[in-house]
Amino acid sequence: MKRFYPMMVDLTGRRCLVVGGGPVAERKTASMLEGGADVIVVSPDVTPGLQVWAEQGEITYHARPYRKGDAAGCTLVIAATDQEAVNRAVYEEAQACGAWINVVDRPDLCNFTVPSTLRRGQLQIAVSTGGASPTLAKKIRRELEKAYGPEYAVYLNLLKEMRQRIQETITDAAVRHQLMARLVDEEWMALCKNDPAEARRRMESWIEQAATAEISG
């Protein structure tokens, strides 16, 4: 059994290849576009969504079957066709090129897997079963969606802003650490969910008081 190392990857400006033009290929392409990748799609036919992206210049689309050499220069490759021979050929070329390769529904032909991911703004929670059961990963993700609602996107934006404010106004490292630790208390999350504007006002006032106390001390 393969053992995978979890990590988040910056694909901004990276050349990535998707071989296949069906719904799965569209979903994979969408997630890579969201990550800033330079996506190339190779397939004789594609979904309407992929076609629109091609027409808008969001992706580079080659309306033809895969051929050897398509993976050259690519950082990441996805094989999402219903043809075993094509998927294996893509896998072998990607391996030879040293690219990251994922053949959909074939964990034995992957050197990375794509987790089921919950996104709330800058918050991302990824669930992986290492390819053993993508269905279970999706089930767990749906359960997490109930615990981490849309309010977490707003909350995290506030945390980022307040963290910067603390770093700029508080000179004592220990005090900075204490303040940042308290910002993730449940009371702030509850306030942010019910009244984001009030949460911001109270956070700003609380940090200002801490800065004043530090100066006075």
Coordinates of C-alpha atoms in Angstrom, one line a residue:
M1 CA 0.0 0.0 0.0
K2 CA 1.3 3.4 -1.0
R3 CA 1.8 6.0 1.8
F4 CA 1.1 9.6 0.7
Y5 CA 2.5 12.8 2.1
P6 CA -0.1 15.5 2.5
M7 CA 0.7 18.9 1.1
M8 CA -0.8 22.0 -0.5
V9 CA 0.7 22.9 -3.9
D10 CA 1.0 26.3 -5.6
L11 CA 0.2 25.7 -9.3
T12 CA 0.2 29.3 -10.3
G13 CA 1.4 29.5 -13.8
R14 CA 2.3 25.9 -13.9
R15 CA 1.6 23.9 -17.1
C16 CA -0.9 21.1 -16.3
L17 CA -2.4 18.5 -18.7
V18 CA -5.8 16.9 -18.6
V19 CA -6.4 14.1 -21.0
G20 CA -10.1 13.5 -21.4
G21 CA -13.1 15.7 -22.0
G22 CA -15.9 14.4 -19.9
P23 CA -17.5 15.6 -16.6
V24 CA -14.6 14.3 -14.5
A25 CA -12.1 16.0 -16.7
E26 CA -14.1 19.2 -16.4
R27 CA -14.1 19.0 -12.5
K28 CA -10.4 18.4 -12.5
T29 CA -9.8 21.3 -14.8
A30 CA -12.0 23.6 -12.7
S31 CA -10.0 22.8 -9.5
M32 CA -6.7 23.5 -11.3
L33 CA -7.9 26.7 -12.8
E34 CA -9.0 27.8 -9.3
G35 CA -5.4 27.1 -8.2
G36 CA -4.0 29.3 -11.0
A37 CA -2.7 26.6 -13.2
D38 CA -2.1 26.9 -17.0
V39 CA -4.3 24.0 -18.1
I40 CA -4.1 22.1 -21.4
V41 CA -6.9 19.8 -22.3
V42 CA -6.5 17.1 -24.9
S43 CA -9.6 15.2 -26.1
P44 CA -11.5 14.7 -29.4
D45 CA -14.6 16.0 -27.7
V46 CA -15.3 18.0 -24.5
T47 CA -18.2 19.0 -22.3
P48 CA -20.0 22.3 -23.0
G49 CA -18.2 23.8 -19.9
L50 CA -14.8 22.9 -21.2
Q51 CA -15.7 24.2 -24.6
V52 CA -16.7 27.6 -23.1
W53 CA -13.4 27.8 -21.2
A54 CA -11.5 27.1 -24.4
E55 CA -13.4 29.8 -26.3
Q56 CA -12.8 32.3 -23.5
G57 CA -9.1 31.5 -23.4
E58 CA -9.2 30.1 -19.9
I59 CA -7.7 26.8 -21.1
T60 CA -5.7 25.6 -24.1
Y61 CA -7.7 22.9 -25.9
H62 CA -6.4 20.4 -28.5
A63 CA -9.4 18.7 -30.2
R64 CA -7.6 15.4 -30.9
P65 CA -6.7 12.2 -29.2
Y66 CA -3.7 12.1 -26.8
R67 CA -0.3 11.5 -28.4
K68 CA 3.1 10.9 -26.9
G69 CA 4.8 14.2 -26.1
D70 CA 1.7 15.9 -24.7
A71 CA 3.0 15.6 -21.2
A72 CA 6.4 17.2 -21.9
G73 CA 7.0 20.2 -19.7
C74 CA 4.0 19.6 -17.5
T75 CA 4.1 19.7 -13.7
L76 CA 0.9 17.8 -13.2
V77 CA -1.0 15.4 -15.4
I78 CA -4.6 14.0 -15.1
A79 CA -5.7 11.1 -17.2
A80 CA -9.5 11.0 -17.2
T81 CA -10.5 8.9 -20.2
D82 CA -12.5 5.7 -20.4
Q83 CA -9.8 4.0 -22.4
E84 CA -7.4 1.8 -20.4
A85 CA -4.7 1.9 -23.0
V86 CA -4.7 5.7 -23.3
N87 CA -4.7 6.2 -19.5
R88 CA -1.7 3.8 -19.1
A89 CA 0.2 5.5 -22.0
V90 CA -0.4 8.9 -20.3
Y91 CA 0.8 7.4 -17.0
E92 CA 4.0 6.0 -18.5
E93 CA 4.9 9.3 -20.2
A94 CA 4.2 11.4 -17.1
Q95 CA 6.4 9.0 -15.1
A96 CA 9.2 9.3 -17.6
C97 CA 8.9 13.1 -17.6
G98 CA 9.0 13.2 -13.8
A99 CA 5.5 14.8 -13.6
W100 CA 2.9 14.3 -11.0
I101 CA 0.3 11.9 -12.5
N102 CA -3.2 10.9 -11.4
V103 CA -5.2 8.4 -13.4
V104 CA -8.8 8.7 -12.3
D105 CA -10.1 5.6 -10.4
R106 CA -6.7 3.9 -10.7
P107 CA -4.8 4.5 -7.5
D108 CA -2.1 2.0 -8.7
L109 CA -1.4 4.4 -11.6
C110 CA -1.0 7.5 -9.5
N111 CA 1.9 9.2 -7.7
F112 CA -0.6 11.6 -6.1
T113 CA -4.2 11.5 -5.2
V114 CA -6.8 14.4 -5.1
P115 CA -8.6 14.7 -1.8
S116 CA -12.2 15.6 -1.3
T117 CA -11.9 19.2 -0.3
L118 CA -14.1 21.5 1.7
R119 CA -13.5 25.2 0.9
R120 CA -14.6 28.2 2.9
G121 CA -12.8 31.1 1.5
Q122 CA -9.1 30.7 2.4
L123 CA -10.0 27.7 4.6
Q124 CA -9.4 24.3 3.0
I125 CA -10.0 21.0 4.7
A126 CA -8.9 18.0 2.6
V127 CA -10.0 14.5 3.3
S128 CA -8.2 11.6 1.7
T129 CA -8.4 7.8 1.9
G130 CA -5.3 7.3 -0.2
G131 CA -7.5 6.1 -3.0
A132 CA -9.1 3.3 -1.0
S133 CA -12.6 4.8 -0.9
P134 CA -13.2 8.2 -2.5
T135 CA -16.9 7.7 -1.6
L136 CA -16.0 7.6 2.1
A137 CA -13.9 10.7 1.7
K138 CA -16.8 12.6 0.1
K139 CA -19.1 11.4 3.0
I140 CA -16.7 12.8 5.6
R141 CA -16.4 16.0 3.7
R142 CA -20.2 16.4 3.7
E143 CA -20.2 15.9 7.4
L144 CA -17.6 18.6 7.8
E145 CA -19.7 21.0 5.8
K146 CA -22.2 21.0 8.6
A147 CA -19.6 21.9 11.2
Y148 CA -17.7 24.5 9.1
G149 CA -20.3 26.7 7.4
P150 CA -19.9 29.7 5.1
E151 CA -19.2 32.0 8.1
Y152 CA -15.7 30.5 8.4
A153 CA -14.8 32.4 5.2
V154 CA -15.6 35.7 6.8
Y155 CA -14.0 34.6 10.1
L156 CA -10.8 33.7 8.5
N157 CA -10.6 37.0 6.6
L158 CA -10.9 38.8 9.9
L159 CA -8.3 36.6 11.6
K160 CA -5.9 37.4 8.8
E161 CA -6.5 41.1 9.1
M162 CA -6.3 41.1 12.9
R163 CA -3.1 39.0 12.9
Q164 CA -1.5 41.6 10.7
R165 CA -2.7 44.4 13.0
I166 CA -1.3 42.6 16.1
Q167 CA 2.0 42.1 14.4
E168 CA 2.1 45.8 13.6
T169 CA 1.0 47.2 16.9
I170 CA 2.3 44.7 19.6
T171 CA 6.0 44.5 20.1
D172 CA 6.2 41.8 22.8
A173 CA 6.3 38.4 21.1
A174 CA 4.7 36.6 24.1
V175 CA 1.8 39.1 24.1
R176 CA 1.3 38.7 20.4
H177 CA 1.2 34.9 20.8
Q178 CA -1.5 35.2 23.5
L179 CA -3.6 37.6 21.5
M180 CA -3.5 35.4 18.4
A181 CA -4.4 32.3 20.5
R182 CA -7.4 34.1 22.0
L183 CA -8.6 35.2 18.5
V184 CA -9.6 31.6 17.8
D185 CA -11.8 31.3 20.9
E186 CA -15.3 30.1 20.2
E187 CA -16.9 33.4 21.3
W188 CA -15.3 35.2 18.4
M189 CA -16.6 32.6 16.0
A190 CA -20.1 32.8 17.3
L191 CA -20.0 36.6 17.1
C192 CA -18.7 36.5 13.6
K193 CA -21.5 34.2 12.5
N194 CA -24.2 36.4 13.9
D195 CA -22.7 39.9 13.3
P196 CA -19.4 40.2 11.4
A197 CA -19.3 44.0 11.6
E198 CA -19.6 43.9 15.4
A199 CA -17.0 41.1 15.5
R200 CA -14.6 43.4 13.6
R201 CA -15.3 46.4 15.8
R202 CA -14.7 44.4 19.0
M203 CA -11.6 42.8 17.7
E204 CA -10.1 46.1 16.7
S205 CA -11.0 47.6 20.1
W206 CA -9.6 44.7 22.0
I207 CA -6.3 44.8 20.1
E208 CA -6.1 48.6 20.6
Q209 CA -6.6 48.2 24.3
A210 CA -3.8 45.6 24.4
A211 CA -1.5 47.9 22.5
T212 CA -2.3 50.8 24.9
A213 CA -1.7 48.6 27.9
E214 CA 1.7 47.5 26.5
I215 CA 2.7 51.1 26.0
S216 CA 1.5 52.1 29.5
G217 CA 3.3 49.1 31.0

